Amino acid sequence: MVDENTKRSRRNILKTTGALGVAGLGLSFGTGTGVALETGEASEWTREHANSIALTDETTAPDIDENSDVISDDYWIWDTWPLRHRDGSIAKIDGWQIVFSLTASKDLVPGARHNEATIRYFYSRNGHDWQEGGTAFENPLGHHQWAGSAMYDQSEDQIHHFYTATSPEPEFRQRLALGKGASLRTSPHGVELTGDQEHVIIGEADGDLYQTLEQSREQGIVYAFRDPWYFEHPETGEDFVVFEGNTPTEGDGPDDPQSYNGNVGVMRATNDELTEWELLPPNLEAIEVNQQLERPHYVFNNGKWYLFVLSHEFTFAPGLSGPDALYGFVSDSLYGEYKPLNGSGLVLANPESAPFQGYSWLAMPHGDNVLIESFENFRGLDDTSRGEIGLDEVGHLPSEEQKELFGGTLAPSLKLQLKGTETRVVSELNDGHFLPSGGSNEGANGNNQ
């Protein structure tokens, strides 16, 4: 691990060179640690890889036979992420774990929740019995907020919360944002977020490396510039974010494979406060394969960089098919050659009997394995008042039936074994179970009472 003096030296270098856009020129970038960042061409998830996607026992989640535990009576719950330390370990503060979720009122039908998404937090002693805390922000940016990540800096006693600031439907313009300044007040009875927060935009699509909303309209497919996931570079100690983006292409409508142009974007902080960032080239592209590589995130294991993304059945390019699933790739470095896990990239899919039972899987480090968390999506689509239906037909059902079919809470967590380029499901845990990882027993710098 890089010591604090080295980090400060490295960040001073970043301050003086960030404005020059050195990395954006595809050059080596010295950090003062003896390690240079190479920003070469992005690895490719190819049609050949995707053509080999097949569900196996090792890549299929168990059926959810019973309704999952409801952690909120008032709100739908979907994309969820834990409070983590800089090193990526799940934080446990004075005995409490904290997670953040996208939420919306249960008065809404499930399909309307995206335009009303609000980030709320929940806390637990054991990592699976969650109590509702409240909203994460008082005055966030955007009409509503979509997914991100949260990092607790113990030395500063504050949370850096990365999220997507989104404009109203139907535009859905997406920008990457940071809310910082919140701290934690703990007691034997719970957790409270306190303190004034500053909100800043840290990234916007540039039209060169990352497709803009206006460019996407020419292709007839909604673009992506969202889901910032913070991580500390395991070798240099630099602060990075990966996010979901699209590569500008010459695609001409939804029938043109070139319009399916998902990528994993990269940004690097250029100041200590993490309020200024530079766009770097994407490190993974899925051109002519898939339009959405959602919620990209890393697990570092045995010197390997495991990159995970989510994708939908309907976002695969014409001529390809794949399930709603967690997909993954492995490399030796940030811009190394990424190889698809299990040959195709498929890591974890819903069972064929319930192809939409879960979504938004998040892989978290747990020893030599990873823990997979998700939310319960739609079950029972084979037996509705309109007979067996597809996901795109749910909105035609009566409102109450839509709500009955939607889980809207945390699904059972799964343990996944990593072995080089292969993975397999090994066990099922409690609903919404987040197991703490190493380095997570610190207190909250005296704010407990």
Coordinates of N, CA and C in Angstrom, one line a residue, residues 42-43 45 47 207-213 215-225 243-254 256-265 282 284-294 311 315-318 320:
A42 N -8.7 0.4 -26.0 CA -9.6 -0.4 -25.2 C -9.6 -1.8 -25.6
S43 N -9.7 -2.7 -24.6 CA -10.0 -4.1 -24.9 C -11.4 -4.2 -25.5
W45 N -14.9 -6.5 -26.1 CA -15.9 -7.6 -25.9 C -16.4 -7.9 -27.3
R47 N -18.1 -10.0 -30.8 CA -19.3 -10.8 -31.1 C -18.9 -12.3 -31.0
G207 N -18.3 13.9 -26.3 CA -18.5 13.7 -27.7 C -17.4 13.1 -28.5
D208 N -16.3 13.0 -27.9 CA -15.1 12.4 -28.5 C -14.8 11.0 -28.0
L209 N -14.4 10.9 -26.7 CA -14.3 9.6 -26.1 C -15.6 9.0 -25.7
Y210 N -16.6 9.9 -25.4 CA -17.8 9.4 -24.8 C -19.0 10.1 -25.5
Q211 N -19.9 9.3 -26.0 CA -21.1 9.8 -26.8 C -21.9 10.7 -25.9
T212 N -22.4 11.8 -26.5 CA -23.3 12.7 -25.8 C -24.8 12.3 -26.1
L213 N -25.7 12.9 -25.3 CA -27.1 12.7 -25.5 C -27.5 13.0 -27.0
Q215 N -25.7 13.1 -29.7 CA -25.2 12.1 -30.6 C -26.0 10.8 -30.6
S216 N -26.4 10.4 -29.4 CA -27.2 9.2 -29.3 C -28.6 9.3 -30.0
R217 N -29.1 10.5 -30.0 CA -30.5 10.7 -30.6 C -30.4 10.4 -32.1
E218 N -29.3 10.6 -32.7 CA -29.1 10.3 -34.2 C -29.2 8.8 -34.4
Q219 N -28.9 8.0 -33.3 CA -28.9 6.5 -33.5 C -30.2 5.9 -32.9
G220 N -31.1 6.7 -32.3 CA -32.3 6.2 -31.8 C -32.3 5.3 -30.6
I221 N -31.2 5.4 -29.9 CA -31.0 4.6 -28.6 C -30.5 5.5 -27.5
V222 N -31.1 5.4 -26.3 CA -30.8 6.2 -25.2 C -29.3 5.9 -24.8
Y223 N -28.6 7.0 -24.6 CA -27.1 6.8 -24.3 C -26.9 6.6 -22.8
A224 N -25.7 6.4 -22.4 CA -25.3 6.2 -21.0 C -24.1 7.0 -20.6
F225 N -24.2 7.7 -19.5 CA -23.0 8.4 -18.9 C -23.3 8.4 -17.5
F243 N -17.0 4.2 -15.1 CA -18.5 4.5 -15.2 C -18.9 3.9 -16.6
E244 N -20.2 3.9 -16.7 CA -20.8 3.4 -18.0 C -20.9 4.5 -19.0
G245 N -20.4 4.2 -20.2 CA -20.5 5.2 -21.3 C -20.8 4.5 -22.6
N246 N -20.7 5.3 -23.7 CA -20.9 4.8 -25.0 C -19.8 5.4 -25.9
T247 N -19.3 4.7 -26.8 CA -18.3 5.2 -27.8 C -19.0 5.8 -29.0
P248 N -18.7 7.0 -29.4 CA -19.3 7.6 -30.6 C -19.0 6.7 -31.8
T249 N -20.0 6.3 -32.5 CA -19.9 5.5 -33.7 C -20.7 6.1 -34.9
E250 N -20.7 5.5 -36.0 CA -21.4 5.9 -37.2 C -22.7 5.1 -37.3
G251 N -23.2 4.5 -36.2 CA -24.4 3.7 -36.2 C -25.6 4.5 -36.7
D252 N -26.5 3.9 -37.5 CA -27.6 4.5 -38.1 C -28.9 3.8 -37.7
G253 N -29.3 4.0 -36.5 CA -30.6 3.4 -36.0 C -30.4 2.1 -35.3
P254 N -31.5 1.7 -34.6 CA -31.5 0.5 -33.8 C -31.2 -0.8 -34.5
D256 N -28.9 -1.1 -36.8 CA -27.5 -1.1 -37.2 C -26.6 -1.6 -36.0
P257 N -25.9 -2.7 -36.1 CA -25.0 -3.1 -35.0 C -24.1 -2.0 -34.4
Q258 N -23.7 -1.1 -35.3 CA -22.7 -0.1 -34.8 C -23.4 0.9 -33.8
S259 N -24.7 0.9 -33.7 CA -25.4 1.7 -32.7 C -25.3 1.1 -31.3
Y260 N -24.8 -0.1 -31.2 CA -24.7 -0.8 -29.9 C -23.2 -0.6 -29.5
N261 N -22.9 0.3 -28.7 CA -21.6 0.9 -28.5 C -21.2 1.1 -27.1
G262 N -21.6 0.2 -26.2 CA -21.3 0.4 -24.8 C -19.8 0.3 -24.5
N263 N -19.4 1.1 -23.5 CA -18.0 1.0 -23.0 C -17.9 1.2 -21.5
V264 N -16.8 0.9 -21.0 CA -16.4 1.3 -19.6 C -15.5 2.5 -19.6
G265 N -16.0 3.6 -19.1 CA -15.2 4.8 -19.1 C -14.4 4.9 -17.8
P282 N -11.8 5.0 -22.6 CA -12.4 3.8 -22.0 C -11.4 2.6 -22.1
L284 N -12.6 -0.7 -21.9 CA -13.3 -1.8 -22.5 C -14.4 -1.3 -23.3
E285 N -14.6 -1.9 -24.5 CA -15.7 -1.5 -25.5 C -16.4 -2.7 -25.9
A286 N -17.7 -2.5 -26.2 CA -18.6 -3.6 -26.7 C -19.3 -3.2 -28.0
I287 N -18.5 -2.6 -28.9 CA -19.1 -2.1 -30.1 C -19.6 -3.3 -31.0
E288 N -20.8 -3.1 -31.5 CA -21.5 -4.2 -32.3 C -21.8 -5.4 -31.4
V289 N -21.7 -5.2 -30.1 CA -22.1 -6.3 -29.2 C -23.2 -5.9 -28.2
N290 N -23.0 -4.8 -27.5 CA -24.0 -4.5 -26.5 C -23.9 -3.0 -26.2
Q291 N -25.1 -2.4 -26.0 CA -25.2 -1.0 -25.8 C -25.0 -0.5 -24.4
Q292 N -25.2 -1.4 -23.4 CA -25.1 -1.0 -22.0 C -24.2 -1.9 -21.2
L293 N -23.2 -1.3 -20.7 CA -22.3 -2.0 -19.7 C -22.5 -1.3 -18.4
E294 N -23.6 -1.7 -17.7 CA -24.0 -0.9 -16.5 C -23.2 -1.2 -15.3
S311 N -25.7 -6.2 -17.8 CA -26.3 -5.9 -19.1 C -27.7 -6.7 -19.2
T315 N -30.4 -5.2 -24.8 CA -29.4 -4.3 -25.2 C -28.3 -5.0 -26.0
F316 N -28.4 -6.3 -26.3 CA -27.5 -6.9 -27.2 C -27.8 -6.5 -28.7
A317 N -26.7 -6.4 -29.5 CA -26.8 -6.0 -30.8 C -27.6 -7.0 -31.7
P318 N -28.2 -6.6 -32.8 CA -28.9 -7.5 -33.7 C -28.0 -8.7 -34.1
L320 N -27.3 -11.1 -32.0 CA -26.7 -11.7 -30.8 C -27.8 -11.8 -29.7

